[in-house]
Coordinates of C-alpha atoms and ligand atoms in Angstrom, one line a residue:
X3 CA -17.7 2.2 -5.3
X4 CA -17.0 2.6 -2.0
X5 CA -16.9 -1.7 -1.4
X6 CA -19.1 -2.3 2.1
X7 CA -17.4 -5.1 2.2
X8 CA -14.3 -4.3 3.7
X9 CA -15.9 -2.5 7.0
X10 CA -17.1 -6.1 8.0
X11 CA -13.4 -7.6 8.6
X12 CA -11.2 -4.0 10.2
X13 CA -12.4 -4.9 13.7
X14 CA -10.6 -7.9 14.4
X15 CA -6.9 -7.9 12.4
X16 CA -5.9 -11.2 13.9
X17 CA -7.7 -14.5 12.8
X18 CA -7.0 -17.8 13.3
X19 CA -3.8 -18.2 11.9
X20 CA -0.8 -16.8 13.8
X21 CA 1.7 -17.2 10.9
X22 CA 1.0 -13.9 9.6
X23 CA 4.2 -11.8 8.9
X24 CA 3.1 -10.5 6.0
X25 CA 0.3 -8.9 7.8
X26 CA 0.3 -4.8 9.1
X27 CA 1.6 -5.5 12.4
X28 CA 2.2 -1.6 13.2
X29 CA 0.3 1.1 14.5
X30 CA 0.3 4.2 12.6
X31 CA 2.6 6.4 14.3
X32 CA 5.0 3.5 13.7
X33 CA 4.6 3.2 10.3
X34 CA 5.0 6.5 10.4
X35 CA 8.3 6.7 12.4
X36 CA 9.6 4.0 9.8
X37 CA 8.6 6.1 7.0
X38 CA 10.3 9.3 8.6
X39 CA 13.8 7.1 8.9
X40 CA 13.5 5.5 5.4
X41 CA 13.4 9.2 4.1
X42 CA 16.4 10.2 6.2
X43 CA 17.7 7.3 5.4
X44 CA 17.3 8.3 1.8
X45 CA 17.6 12.3 2.4
X46 CA 14.5 13.1 1.5
X47 CA 12.3 15.0 3.2
X48 CA 8.8 14.1 5.1
X49 CA 6.7 17.4 4.8
X50 CA 4.0 17.9 6.8
X51 CA 1.7 17.2 3.8
X52 CA 3.6 14.0 3.0
X53 CA 3.2 12.9 5.9
X54 CA -0.4 13.4 6.1
X55 CA -1.8 11.5 3.7
X56 CA 0.5 8.0 5.1
X57 CA -1.1 8.9 8.1
X58 CA -4.7 8.7 6.0
X59 CA -2.9 5.3 4.4
X60 CA -1.9 4.2 7.9
X61 CA -5.2 4.6 9.5
X62 CA -7.0 3.2 7.1
X63 CA -5.0 -0.1 6.9
X64 CA -6.8 -1.0 3.1
X65 CA -6.1 0.7 -0.3
X66 CA -7.2 4.4 -0.4
X67 CA -8.2 6.5 -4.1
X68 CA -6.7 10.1 -3.5
X69 CA -9.8 11.4 -3.3
X70 CA -10.8 9.4 -0.3
X71 CA -7.9 11.1 0.9
X72 CA -8.7 14.1 0.4
X73 CA -11.4 14.0 2.1
X74 CA -9.7 12.1 4.9
X75 CA -7.4 15.3 5.4
X76 CA -10.4 18.3 4.2
X77 CA -11.7 16.8 7.2
X78 CA -9.0 17.0 9.4
X79 CA -9.0 20.1 9.0
X80 CA -7.2 20.7 5.1
X81 CA -9.2 24.1 4.1
X82 CA -8.0 24.2 0.8
X83 CA -5.9 21.5 -0.2
X84 CA -6.6 20.9 -4.3
X85 CA -6.3 17.3 -5.8
X86 CA -3.2 18.2 -7.5
X87 CA -1.3 18.4 -3.8
X88 CA -2.2 14.8 -2.6
X89 CA -1.3 13.9 -6.6
X90 CA 1.8 14.9 -5.2
X91 CA 2.7 13.7 -2.8
X92 CA 1.1 10.4 -3.4
X93 CA 4.1 10.7 -6.3
X94 CA 6.9 12.1 -3.0
X95 CA 5.3 8.8 -1.4
X96 CA 5.6 6.4 -4.4
X97 CA 9.5 7.4 -5.5
X98 CA 10.0 6.3 -2.0
X99 CA 8.6 3.0 -2.1
X100 CA 6.5 4.1 0.8
X101 CA 3.4 3.3 -0.8
X102 CA 2.5 0.9 -3.7
X103 CA -0.1 1.8 -6.1
X104 CA -2.9 -1.0 -7.2
X105 CA -3.3 -0.2 -10.6
X106 CA -6.7 -2.9 -10.8
X107 CA -8.5 0.0 -8.3
X108 CA -6.8 3.2 -8.7
X109 CA -5.9 3.1 -5.0
X110 CA -2.8 3.6 -3.2
X111 CA -1.6 1.6 0.0
X112 CA 0.8 1.7 2.7
X113 CA 3.8 -0.1 2.1
X114 CA 4.3 -2.5 5.7
X115 CA 7.5 -3.6 4.6
X116 CA 11.2 -1.9 4.6
X117 CA 12.0 -1.9 1.4
X118 CA 13.5 -0.4 -1.4
X119 CA 12.2 1.4 -3.9
X120 CA 12.8 -0.2 -6.6
X121 CA 11.3 -3.6 -5.0
X122 CA 9.3 -5.9 -7.3
X123 CA 6.4 -6.4 -5.0
X124 CA 3.3 -9.0 -5.1
X125 CA -0.3 -7.9 -3.8
X126 CA -2.7 -10.5 -3.0
X127 CA -6.3 -9.1 -3.6
X128 CA -9.3 -10.6 -1.5
X129 CA -12.0 -10.3 -4.1
X130 CA -14.2 -10.7 -1.5
X131 CA -13.9 -8.5 1.5
X132 CA -12.0 -6.4 -0.1
X133 CA -8.2 -7.2 2.2
X134 CA -4.8 -6.8 0.8
X135 CA -1.7 -7.6 1.5
X136 CA 1.9 -7.5 0.8
X137 CA 4.3 -10.1 -0.5
X138 CA 8.1 -9.5 -1.9
X139 CA 9.6 -12.7 -3.1
X140 CA 13.4 -13.2 -4.3
X141 CA 12.5 -15.7 -6.8
X142 CA 10.1 -13.5 -9.0
X143 CA 12.2 -10.6 -8.4
X144 CA 15.4 -13.5 -10.1
X145 CA 13.1 -14.1 -12.8
X146 CA 11.7 -11.1 -14.1
X147 CA 15.1 -9.1 -14.1
X148 CA 16.5 -12.5 -16.5
X149 CA 13.1 -11.5 -18.8
X150 CA 14.5 -8.1 -19.2
X151 CA 18.2 -8.8 -19.4
X152 CA 17.6 -10.7 -22.0
X153 CA 16.1 -8.2 -23.8
X154 CA 18.2 -5.2 -23.0
X155 CA 15.8 -3.6 -21.0
X156 CA 15.9 -1.7 -18.0
X157 CA 13.6 -2.9 -15.6
X158 CA 12.2 -0.7 -12.3
X159 CA 10.4 -2.1 -9.4
X160 CA 7.3 -3.8 -10.0
X161 CA 4.1 -3.5 -9.1
X162 CA 2.0 -7.5 -9.1
X163 CA -1.6 -7.8 -8.6
X164 CA -2.9 -11.1 -8.2
X165 CA -6.8 -11.2 -7.5
X166 CA -8.6 -14.5 -5.4
X167 CA -9.4 -15.3 -1.9
X168 CA -7.8 -14.5 1.0
X169 CA -7.6 -17.4 4.5
X170 CA -10.7 -15.4 5.8
X171 CA -13.4 -15.3 3.5
X172 CA -12.0 -19.2 2.7
X173 CA -12.3 -20.1 6.0
X174 CA -15.9 -18.1 6.3
X175 CA -17.4 -17.2 3.1
X176 CA -19.3 -14.1 3.8
X177 CA -22.6 -13.8 2.5
X178 CA -22.5 -10.6 0.2
Ligands
ZN19 ZN1 6.0 -2.8 0.0
ZN20 ZN1 -11.3 -11.5 1.8

């Protein structure tokens, strides 16, 4: 189900609130360059295919399913790309912390931050327009770590999904 309501917001990136330090400020190219540097630091190889999957996500600026990515890449000229190739590229990008997976939507989103692979990330998902913002919280991370260690549980990076309404939708209710 392609959310047709997401389109209306995609053109005006900046909204009424000027204090948007969690916004995707980087252009797709900047995002890719930052990712390439992160890979270099970790000794990982950003192949053309991985790079192109990232570029598709960067240009979309919103979560995409694996098959959305596949069809974008097919349009870009990858004639015989198998779904498994996209999944492999996504697995790599997930492990590297460059991309996150939104369980609830079975979709992938480019990480706008340069944080470690095992970071705890929080997604604020707007149920009205589909906008997704990523936030980091040392407090939440600390709380989860304490719970885990109490249970002698080895915690991996967590993705927390919060649902509600974004600032834009609160200030200007849209007709669905
Ligand atoms: Zn992230
Ligand atoms: Zn919204």
